[in-house]
PDB file of C-alpha atoms in Angstrom:
ATOM      1  CA  MET U 697     -23.540 -50.173 -24.256  1.00 39.00           C
ATOM      2  CA  LYS U 698     -26.696 -50.811 -26.140  1.00 34.00           C
ATOM      3  CA  LYS U 699     -29.718 -53.024 -25.970  1.00 35.00           C
ATOM      4  CA  VAL U 700     -32.179 -53.187 -28.853  1.00 32.00           C
ATOM      5  CA  VAL U 701     -35.847 -53.224 -28.056  1.00 29.00           C
ATOM      6  CA  LEU U 702     -37.728 -52.581 -31.285  1.00 27.00           C
ATOM      7  CA  VAL U 703     -34.466 -51.144 -32.584  1.00 29.00           C
ATOM      8  CA  ILE U 704     -33.933 -48.895 -29.554  1.00 30.00           C
ATOM      9  CA  VAL U 705     -30.418 -49.000 -28.258  1.00 28.00           C
ATOM     10  CA  VAL U 706     -29.979 -48.864 -24.513  1.00 29.00           C
ATOM     11  CA  LEU U 707     -27.488 -48.444 -21.876  1.00 30.00           C
ATOM     12  CA  MET U 708     -25.936 -50.969 -19.640  1.00 28.00           C
ATOM     13  CA  LEU U 709     -24.843 -50.276 -16.291  1.00 28.00           C
ATOM     14  CA  PHE U 710     -22.443 -50.825 -13.599  1.00 29.00           C
ATOM     15  CA  THR U 711     -22.137 -50.362 -10.548  1.00 30.00           C
ATOM     16  CA  MET U 712     -21.430 -51.777  -8.908  1.00 30.00           C
ATOM     17  CA  GLY U 713     -21.083 -50.380  -6.646  1.00 31.00           C
ATOM     18  CA  SER U 714     -21.335 -50.297  -7.469  1.00 33.00           C
ATOM     19  CA  VAL U 715     -21.670 -50.083  -8.648  1.00 35.00           C
ATOM     20  CA  VAL U 716     -19.542 -49.624  -7.739  1.00 39.00           C
ATOM     21  CA  TYR U 717     -16.360 -49.359  -6.062  1.00 47.00           C
ATOM     22  CA  ALA U 718     -14.696 -49.499  -2.703  1.00 57.00           C
ATOM     23  CA  GLY U 719     -11.308 -47.914  -3.329  1.00 83.00           C
ATOM     24  CA  GLN U 720      -7.966 -49.226  -2.233  1.00 92.00           C
ATOM     25  CA  PHE U 721      -7.385 -51.850   0.454  1.00 96.00           C
ATOM     26  CA  GLY U 722      -3.992 -50.848   1.803  1.00 95.00           C
ATOM     27  CA  PRO U 723      -1.416 -53.161   3.432  1.00 97.00           C
ATOM     28  CA  PRO U 724      -2.475 -55.664   6.115  1.00 97.00           C
ATOM     29  CA  GLU U 725      -0.664 -53.616   8.768  1.00 96.00           C
ATOM     30  CA  PRO U 726      -3.115 -51.066  10.218  1.00 95.00           C
ATOM     31  CA  ALA U 727      -2.459 -47.367  10.037  1.00 94.00           C
ATOM     32  CA  ALA U 728      -3.963 -46.972  13.527  1.00 95.00           C
ATOM     33  CA  LYS U 729      -2.165 -48.367  16.575  1.00 93.00           C
ATOM     34  CA  GLU U 730      -4.045 -50.313  19.265  1.00 95.00           C
ATOM     35  CA  GLY U 731      -6.426 -47.884  20.965  1.00 95.00           C
ATOM     36  CA  GLY U 732      -5.349 -45.138  18.577  1.00 96.00           C
ATOM     37  CA  VAL U 733      -6.812 -43.259  15.631  1.00 97.00           C
ATOM     38  CA  ALA U 734      -5.594 -42.552  12.098  1.00 97.00           C
ATOM     39  CA  LEU U 735      -7.047 -40.050   9.646  1.00 97.00           C
ATOM     40  CA  GLY U 736      -6.557 -40.007   5.905  1.00 96.00           C
ATOM     41  CA  VAL U 737      -7.572 -38.523   2.588  1.00 97.00           C
ATOM     42  CA  GLY U 738      -7.566 -40.481  -0.653  1.00 96.00           C
ATOM     43  CA  TYR U 739      -8.427 -40.663  -4.342  1.00 96.00           C
ATOM     44  CA  PHE U 740      -9.255 -43.752  -6.414  1.00 96.00           C
ATOM     45  CA  TYR U 741      -9.874 -44.134 -10.148  1.00 96.00           C
ATOM     46  CA  TYR U 742     -12.107 -47.128 -10.840  1.00 93.00           C
ATOM     47  CA  THR U 743     -12.764 -48.855 -14.165  1.00 92.00           C
ATOM     48  CA  ALA U 744     -14.703 -52.085 -14.711  1.00 92.00           C
ATOM     49  CA  LYS U 745     -16.584 -54.293 -17.134  1.00 91.00           C
ATOM     50  CA  TRP U 746     -20.144 -55.073 -16.111  1.00 89.00           C
ATOM     51  CA  LYS U 747     -22.321 -57.906 -17.411  1.00 90.00           C
ATOM     52  CA  PRO U 748     -26.150 -58.041 -17.285  1.00 89.00           C
ATOM     53  CA  LYS U 749     -28.369 -60.701 -15.812  1.00 91.00           C
ATOM     54  CA  ASP U 750     -30.574 -60.687 -18.931  1.00 89.00           C
ATOM     55  CA  SER U 751     -29.112 -61.778 -22.264  1.00 82.00           C
ATOM     56  CA  ASP U 752     -30.876 -59.057 -24.280  1.00 80.00           C
ATOM     57  CA  TRP U 753     -28.764 -56.421 -22.524  1.00 81.00           C
ATOM     58  CA  GLU U 754     -25.128 -55.898 -23.464  1.00 79.00           C
ATOM     59  CA  GLU U 755     -21.944 -55.630 -21.425  1.00 84.00           C
ATOM     60  CA  GLY U 756     -20.765 -52.160 -20.463  1.00 83.00           C
ATOM     61  CA  LYS U 757     -17.678 -50.276 -19.292  1.00 87.00           C
ATOM     62  CA  VAL U 758     -17.789 -48.087 -16.199  1.00 90.00           C
ATOM     63  CA  ARG U 759     -15.478 -45.312 -15.027  1.00 92.00           C
ATOM     64  CA  GLN U 760     -15.576 -43.559 -11.686  1.00 93.00           C
ATOM     65  CA  ASN U 761     -13.600 -40.984  -9.711  1.00 94.00           C
ATOM     66  CA  GLN U 762     -13.721 -41.342  -5.933  1.00 94.00           C
ATOM     67  CA  ALA U 763     -12.464 -38.802  -3.391  1.00 96.00           C
ATOM     68  CA  TYR U 764     -12.821 -39.604   0.289  1.00 96.00           C
ATOM     69  CA  LEU U 765     -11.884 -39.034   3.918  1.00 97.00           C
ATOM     70  CA  GLN U 766     -11.082 -42.009   6.145  1.00 97.00           C
ATOM     71  CA  ALA U 767     -11.049 -42.523   9.918  1.00 98.00           C
ATOM     72  CA  SER U 768      -9.476 -45.683  11.387  1.00 97.00           C
ATOM     73  CA  TYR U 769      -9.489 -47.074  14.923  1.00 98.00           C
ATOM     74  CA  GLY U 770      -7.136 -49.737  16.284  1.00 97.00           C
ATOM     75  CA  PHE U 771      -9.637 -51.877  18.184  1.00 96.00           C
ATOM     76  CA  ILE U 772      -7.057 -54.623  18.933  1.00 96.00           C
ATOM     77  CA  LYS U 773      -3.320 -55.049  18.509  1.00 95.00           C
ATOM     78  CA  ASN U 774      -2.514 -55.265  14.781  1.00 96.00           C
ATOM     79  CA  GLY U 775      -6.188 -54.847  13.850  1.00 97.00           C
ATOM     80  CA  GLU U 776      -8.306 -51.875  12.827  1.00 97.00           C
ATOM     81  CA  ILE U 777     -11.753 -50.906  11.653  1.00 98.00           C
ATOM     82  CA  TYR U 778     -12.184 -47.973   9.279  1.00 97.00           C
ATOM     83  CA  LEU U 779     -14.904 -45.782   7.790  1.00 97.00           C
ATOM     84  CA  ARG U 780     -14.731 -43.797   4.563  1.00 96.00           C
ATOM     85  CA  VAL U 781     -17.065 -41.055   3.413  1.00 96.00           C
ATOM     86  CA  GLY U 782     -16.676 -39.156   0.190  1.00 95.00           C
ATOM     87  CA  GLY U 783     -17.979 -38.347  -3.248  1.00 95.00           C
ATOM     88  CA  ALA U 784     -18.033 -40.443  -6.418  1.00 93.00           C
ATOM     89  CA  ASP U 785     -19.143 -39.655  -9.954  1.00 94.00           C
ATOM     90  CA  ALA U 786     -20.238 -42.097 -12.685  1.00 91.00           C
ATOM     91  CA  LYS U 787     -19.511 -42.295 -16.406  1.00 91.00           C
ATOM     92  CA  LEU U 788     -20.592 -44.863 -18.997  1.00 87.00           C
ATOM     93  CA  LYS U 789     -19.276 -44.280 -22.484  1.00 81.00           C
ATOM     94  CA  GLU U 790     -21.773 -44.156 -25.388  1.00 79.00           C
ATOM     95  CA  ALA U 791     -24.606 -45.161 -23.092  1.00 80.00           C
ATOM     96  CA  PHE U 792     -27.615 -43.820 -25.007  1.00 85.00           C
ATOM     97  CA  PHE U 793     -29.117 -44.505 -28.442  1.00 80.00           C
ATOM     98  CA  ASP U 794     -27.563 -41.320 -29.871  1.00 81.00           C
ATOM     99  CA  ASN U 795     -24.115 -42.517 -28.602  1.00 82.00           C
ATOM    100  CA  SER U 796     -23.923 -39.833 -25.910  1.00 86.00           C
ATOM    101  CA  ASP U 797     -22.341 -40.707 -22.553  1.00 88.00           C
ATOM    102  CA  PHE U 798     -24.039 -41.290 -19.211  1.00 90.00           C
ATOM    103  CA  LYS U 799     -22.479 -38.723 -16.860  1.00 92.00           C
ATOM    104  CA  ARG U 800     -23.278 -37.799 -13.290  1.00 91.00           C
ATOM    105  CA  GLY U 801     -21.253 -35.646 -10.903  1.00 92.00           C
ATOM    106  CA  LEU U 802     -20.051 -36.394  -7.402  1.00 93.00           C
ATOM    107  CA  LYS U 803     -22.560 -37.924  -5.003  1.00 94.00           C
ATOM    108  CA  PRO U 804     -21.900 -39.146  -1.430  1.00 95.00           C
ATOM    109  CA  PHE U 805     -20.890 -42.739  -0.703  1.00 94.00           C
ATOM    110  CA  GLY U 806     -19.676 -44.741   2.295  1.00 95.00           C
ATOM    111  CA  THR U 807     -17.266 -47.625   2.912  1.00 96.00           C
ATOM    112  CA  LEU U 808     -16.748 -49.758   6.017  1.00 96.00           C
ATOM    113  CA  GLY U 809     -13.810 -52.118   6.450  1.00 97.00           C
ATOM    114  CA  VAL U 810     -11.843 -54.216   8.910  1.00 97.00           C
ATOM    115  CA  LYS U 811      -8.361 -55.717   8.570  1.00 97.00           C
ATOM    116  CA  GLY U 812      -5.409 -57.015  10.539  1.00 97.00           C
ATOM    117  CA  VAL U 813      -1.931 -58.510  10.244  1.00 97.00           C
ATOM    118  CA  PHE U 814      -0.189 -61.580  11.662  1.00 97.00           C
ATOM    119  CA  ASN U 815       3.567 -60.961  11.691  1.00 96.00           C
ATOM    120  CA  ILE U 816       5.350 -64.176  10.711  1.00 97.00           C
ATOM    121  CA  THR U 817       8.729 -62.440  11.001  1.00 96.00           C
ATOM    122  CA  PRO U 818       9.691 -58.819  11.762  1.00 94.00           C
ATOM    123  CA  SER U 819       9.801 -58.157   8.000  1.00 96.00           C
ATOM    124  CA  PHE U 820       6.968 -60.370   6.697  1.00 97.00           C
ATOM    125  CA  GLY U 821       3.280 -60.510   7.595  1.00 97.00           C
ATOM    126  CA  ILE U 822      -0.035 -61.750   6.308  1.00 98.00           C
ATOM    127  CA  GLY U 823      -3.581 -60.707   7.078  1.00 97.00           C
ATOM    128  CA  PRO U 824      -7.227 -60.827   5.933  1.00 98.00           C
ATOM    129  CA  PHE U 825      -9.565 -57.927   5.242  1.00 97.00           C
ATOM    130  CA  LEU U 826     -13.252 -57.302   4.625  1.00 97.00           C
ATOM    131  CA  GLN U 827     -14.484 -54.139   2.911  1.00 97.00           C
ATOM    132  CA  ALA U 828     -17.991 -53.123   1.857  1.00 95.00           C
ATOM    133  CA  SER U 829     -19.291 -50.008   0.077  1.00 94.00           C
ATOM    134  CA  LEU U 830     -22.689 -48.519  -0.685  1.00 92.00           C
ATOM    135  CA  PHE U 831     -23.235 -45.874  -3.351  1.00 90.00           C
ATOM    136  CA  PRO U 832     -26.234 -43.641  -4.102  1.00 90.00           C
ATOM    137  CA  SER U 833     -28.502 -44.009  -7.106  1.00 93.00           C
ATOM    138  CA  TYR U 834     -27.549 -42.187 -10.313  1.00 94.00           C
ATOM    139  CA  LYS U 835     -29.847 -40.894 -13.032  1.00 94.00           C
ATOM    140  CA  ASP U 836     -29.221 -39.352 -16.440  1.00 94.00           C
ATOM    141  CA  ASP U 837     -31.218 -38.785 -19.623  1.00 92.00           C
ATOM    142  CA  THR U 838     -30.812 -37.563 -23.168  1.00 92.00           C
ATOM    143  CA  THR U 839     -33.109 -36.263 -25.858  1.00 91.00           C
ATOM    144  CA  GLY U 840     -32.123 -36.652 -29.460  1.00 87.00           C
ATOM    145  CA  THR U 841     -32.457 -38.438 -32.763  1.00 88.00           C
ATOM    146  CA  ALA U 842     -30.594 -41.290 -34.425  1.00 84.00           C
ATOM    147  CA  THR U 843     -30.882 -43.777 -37.258  1.00 84.00           C
ATOM    148  CA  ILE U 844     -30.650 -47.402 -36.100  1.00 80.00           C
ATOM    149  CA  SER U 845     -30.583 -50.166 -38.700  1.00 81.00           C
ATOM    150  CA  GLY U 846     -31.966 -47.621 -41.167  1.00 86.00           C
ATOM    151  CA  ILE U 847     -34.925 -46.731 -38.925  1.00 88.00           C
ATOM    152  CA  PRO U 848     -35.274 -43.170 -37.520  1.00 90.00           C
ATOM    153  CA  VAL U 849     -35.576 -42.973 -33.748  1.00 90.00           C
ATOM    154  CA  SER U 850     -36.370 -39.784 -31.823  1.00 92.00           C
ATOM    155  CA  GLY U 851     -37.232 -39.126 -28.196  1.00 92.00           C
ATOM    156  CA  THR U 852     -36.054 -39.059 -24.583  1.00 93.00           C
ATOM    157  CA  GLU U 853     -34.136 -41.928 -23.028  1.00 92.00           C
ATOM    158  CA  THR U 854     -33.658 -42.161 -19.224  1.00 94.00           C
ATOM    159  CA  LEU U 855     -31.392 -44.468 -17.253  1.00 92.00           C
ATOM    160  CA  LYS U 856     -31.383 -45.010 -13.493  1.00 92.00           C
ATOM    161  CA  VAL U 857     -28.608 -46.864 -11.671  1.00 91.00           C
ATOM    162  CA  ILE U 858     -30.050 -47.919  -8.340  1.00 90.00           C
ATOM    163  CA  LYS U 859     -27.816 -48.155  -5.257  1.00 87.00           C
ATOM    164  CA  PRO U 860     -24.652 -49.889  -6.465  1.00 89.00           C
ATOM    165  CA  ARG U 861     -22.981 -51.941  -3.729  1.00 91.00           C
ATOM    166  CA  GLU U 862     -19.782 -53.925  -3.341  1.00 93.00           C
ATOM    167  CA  ILE U 863     -18.165 -56.456  -0.989  1.00 95.00           C
ATOM    168  CA  ASN U 864     -14.476 -57.405  -1.041  1.00 97.00           C
ATOM    169  CA  ILE U 865     -12.820 -60.208   0.926  1.00 97.00           C
ATOM    170  CA  GLY U 866      -9.082 -60.585   0.528  1.00 97.00           C
ATOM    171  CA  LEU U 867      -5.776 -61.765   1.936  1.00 98.00           C
ATOM    172  CA  GLY U 868      -2.797 -59.436   1.909  1.00 97.00           C
ATOM    173  CA  LEU U 869       0.885 -60.299   2.163  1.00 98.00           C
ATOM    174  CA  GLN U 870       3.388 -57.644   3.117  1.00 98.00           C
ATOM    175  CA  GLY U 871       7.141 -57.216   3.285  1.00 97.00           C
ATOM    176  CA  LYS U 872       9.033 -54.435   5.034  1.00 96.00           C
ATOM    177  CA  ILE U 873      12.081 -52.686   3.660  1.00 95.00           C
ATOM    178  CA  GLY U 874      13.056 -50.325   6.433  1.00 92.00           C
ATOM    179  CA  GLU U 875       9.921 -48.308   7.179  1.00 92.00           C
ATOM    180  CA  ALA U 876       8.409 -48.899   3.739  1.00 96.00           C
ATOM    181  CA  ILE U 877       5.864 -51.690   3.170  1.00 97.00           C
ATOM    182  CA  LEU U 878       5.344 -53.566  -0.084  1.00 98.00           C
ATOM    183  CA  TYR U 879       2.100 -55.528  -0.218  1.00 98.00           C
ATOM    184  CA  GLY U 880      -0.278 -57.458  -2.443  1.00 97.00           C
ATOM    185  CA  GLY U 881      -2.547 -60.467  -2.682  1.00 97.00           C
ATOM    186  CA  PRO U 882      -5.778 -61.958  -4.005  1.00 97.00           C
ATOM    187  CA  VAL U 883      -9.291 -60.601  -3.512  1.00 97.00           C
ATOM    188  CA  ILE U 884     -12.769 -62.030  -4.009  1.00 97.00           C
ATOM    189  CA  TYR U 885     -15.390 -59.413  -4.907  1.00 96.00           C
ATOM    190  CA  TRP U 886     -19.112 -59.090  -5.518  1.00 93.00           C
ATOM    191  CA  GLU U 887     -20.461 -55.901  -7.123  1.00 90.00           C
ATOM    192  CA  LYS U 888     -24.064 -55.370  -8.096  1.00 91.00           C
ATOM    193  CA  ALA U 889     -26.493 -52.665  -9.257  1.00 92.00           C
ATOM    194  CA  LYS U 890     -29.968 -52.519 -10.765  1.00 92.00           C
ATOM    195  CA  ALA U 891     -30.543 -50.575 -14.006  1.00 91.00           C
ATOM    196  CA  ASP U 892     -33.947 -49.138 -14.982  1.00 93.00           C
ATOM    197  CA  TRP U 893     -34.423 -47.780 -18.521  1.00 91.00           C
ATOM    198  CA  THR U 894     -37.300 -45.862 -20.134  1.00 93.00           C
ATOM    199  CA  PHE U 895     -37.854 -44.375 -23.595  1.00 92.00           C
ATOM    200  CA  THR U 896     -40.577 -42.002 -24.770  1.00 93.00           C
ATOM    201  CA  GLY U 897     -40.620 -40.865 -28.372  1.00 92.00           C
ATOM    202  CA  THR U 898     -41.117 -42.185 -31.889  1.00 92.00           C
ATOM    203  CA  ILE U 899     -39.765 -45.081 -33.946  1.00 90.00           C
ATOM    204  CA  ALA U 900     -40.258 -44.613 -37.698  1.00 89.00           C
ATOM    205  CA  GLY U 901     -42.726 -41.844 -36.796  1.00 89.00           C
ATOM    206  CA  ILE U 902     -44.834 -44.115 -34.553  1.00 92.00           C
ATOM    207  CA  PRO U 903     -45.248 -42.890 -30.928  1.00 94.00           C
ATOM    208  CA  VAL U 904     -43.962 -45.411 -28.386  1.00 92.00           C
ATOM    209  CA  SER U 905     -43.306 -45.617 -24.635  1.00 93.00           C
ATOM    210  CA  LEU U 906     -40.934 -48.384 -23.537  1.00 91.00           C
ATOM    211  CA  SER U 907     -39.329 -49.508 -20.286  1.00 92.00           C
ATOM    212  CA  ASP U 908     -37.057 -52.300 -19.123  1.00 92.00           C
ATOM    213  CA  SER U 909     -34.786 -53.230 -16.218  1.00 93.00           C
ATOM    214  CA  THR U 910     -32.024 -55.661 -15.335  1.00 92.00           C
ATOM    215  CA  THR U 911     -29.313 -56.311 -12.765  1.00 94.00           C
ATOM    216  CA  TYR U 912     -25.638 -55.763 -13.494  1.00 91.00           C
ATOM    217  CA  LYS U 913     -22.619 -57.409 -11.883  1.00 92.00           C
ATOM    218  CA  GLU U 914     -18.953 -56.804 -12.445  1.00 93.00           C
ATOM    219  CA  LYS U 915     -17.413 -59.548 -14.584  1.00 90.00           C
ATOM    220  CA  ASN U 916     -15.552 -62.304 -12.738  1.00 91.00           C
ATOM    221  CA  ASN U 917     -15.241 -62.561  -8.949  1.00 94.00           C
ATOM    222  CA  ILE U 918     -11.519 -63.005  -8.377  1.00 96.00           C
ATOM    223  CA  GLY U 919      -8.824 -60.350  -8.749  1.00 96.00           C
ATOM    224  CA  GLY U 920      -5.584 -59.114  -7.284  1.00 97.00           C
ATOM    225  CA  PHE U 921      -3.982 -55.994  -5.840  1.00 97.00           C
ATOM    226  CA  ALA U 922      -0.514 -54.633  -5.076  1.00 97.00           C
ATOM    227  CA  GLY U 923       0.851 -51.455  -3.574  1.00 97.00           C
ATOM    228  CA  VAL U 924       3.384 -49.690  -1.409  1.00 97.00           C
ATOM    229  CA  ARG U 925       3.211 -47.619   1.786  1.00 98.00           C
ATOM    230  CA  LEU U 926       5.965 -45.006   2.086  1.00 97.00           C
ATOM    231  CA  PRO U 927       6.806 -43.056   5.262  1.00 96.00           C
ATOM    232  CA  LEU U 928       6.920 -39.274   4.841  1.00 95.00           C
ATOM    233  CA  GLY U 929       7.538 -38.332   8.466  1.00 90.00           C
ATOM    234  CA  LYS U 930       6.547 -39.254  12.000  1.00 89.00           C
ATOM    235  CA  GLY U 931       3.039 -40.738  11.761  1.00 92.00           C
ATOM    236  CA  LEU U 932       2.604 -39.592   8.138  1.00 96.00           C
ATOM    237  CA  ASN U 933       2.444 -42.132   5.296  1.00 97.00           C
ATOM    238  CA  PHE U 934       1.619 -42.197   1.596  1.00 97.00           C
ATOM    239  CA  GLU U 935       0.062 -45.247  -0.094  1.00 97.00           C
ATOM    240  CA  VAL U 936      -0.331 -46.016  -3.794  1.00 97.00           C
ATOM    241  CA  GLU U 937      -2.126 -49.148  -5.022  1.00 97.00           C
ATOM    242  CA  GLY U 938      -3.231 -50.865  -8.205  1.00 97.00           C
ATOM    243  CA  GLN U 939      -6.053 -53.411  -8.536  1.00 96.00           C
ATOM    244  CA  LEU U 940      -6.773 -55.836 -11.352  1.00 95.00           C
ATOM    245  CA  LYS U 941     -10.339 -57.116 -11.430  1.00 94.00           C
ATOM    246  CA  SER U 942     -12.376 -56.986 -14.643  1.00 93.00           C
ATOM    247  CA  ARG U 943     -10.170 -53.993 -15.561  1.00 94.00           C
ATOM    248  CA  PHE U 944      -7.275 -52.122 -13.948  1.00 95.00           C
ATOM    249  CA  SER U 945      -7.929 -49.453 -11.290  1.00 96.00           C
ATOM    250  CA  MET U 946      -5.580 -47.459  -9.076  1.00 96.00           C
ATOM    251  CA  GLY U 947      -5.414 -44.801  -6.399  1.00 96.00           C
ATOM    252  CA  GLY U 948      -3.483 -43.209  -3.562  1.00 96.00           C
ATOM    253  CA  ALA U 949      -4.001 -42.059   0.015  1.00 96.00           C
ATOM    254  CA  LEU U 950      -2.260 -39.898   2.607  1.00 96.00           C
ATOM    255  CA  THR U 951      -2.696 -41.026   6.245  1.00 96.00           C
ATOM    256  CA  TYR U 952      -1.629 -39.667   9.622  1.00 97.00           C
ATOM    257  CA  SER U 953      -1.540 -41.831  12.753  1.00 96.00           C
ATOM    258  CA  PHE U 954      -2.047 -40.252  16.182  1.00 93.00           C
TER     259      PHE U 954
END
């Protein structure tokens, strides 16, 4: 991901979530019963293509690992609200002018969602959901040298990804086979993050100090998802889900309903 400003190549950014990156949606049927609570633990691997607001920045690819805990509450029959807290890292391949990667370790993030199901028949249901996530800011830098278009470049390049955030609105359809639930549907998403870039060093031996910024959004706004919820015992379920937005992402979660 590079942007040339006086032959300096720069990073592009995600998140958008965040960047970034709300994790799986699950089936329309809540894990928590009316007036009850469900607890879960999950992991989600997110990948995406992000496009910049400004044409002199280039598109970029983002990867992220998310690990989280979730608490759900059944506030009405067949409806629940849930909160996730966890840690998420950030990686952008070949982000800097020397082709090194942008890498940051786990930092805390939060997700809030609400969903419900309308059972058309005992084995088929449909339901909407709304899910929003907010991620922390990420920062990385590199110091090195490179030759760009035959011109030597040397110095320190710094990139900041400022508070990626994401909103998902979708409609899930589900079918039951015994106690197992197969589900899927369309989703509309908006993911956004600001990227600030600075460079201090030399170009062809001339000292320079440069800075620039832009806003990144994940490409497209419409995607899809599909998954399965499998019972493992009384109140205990395992979910695995795949999502196709700008790229393919997937994850799994273990939940227990009280």
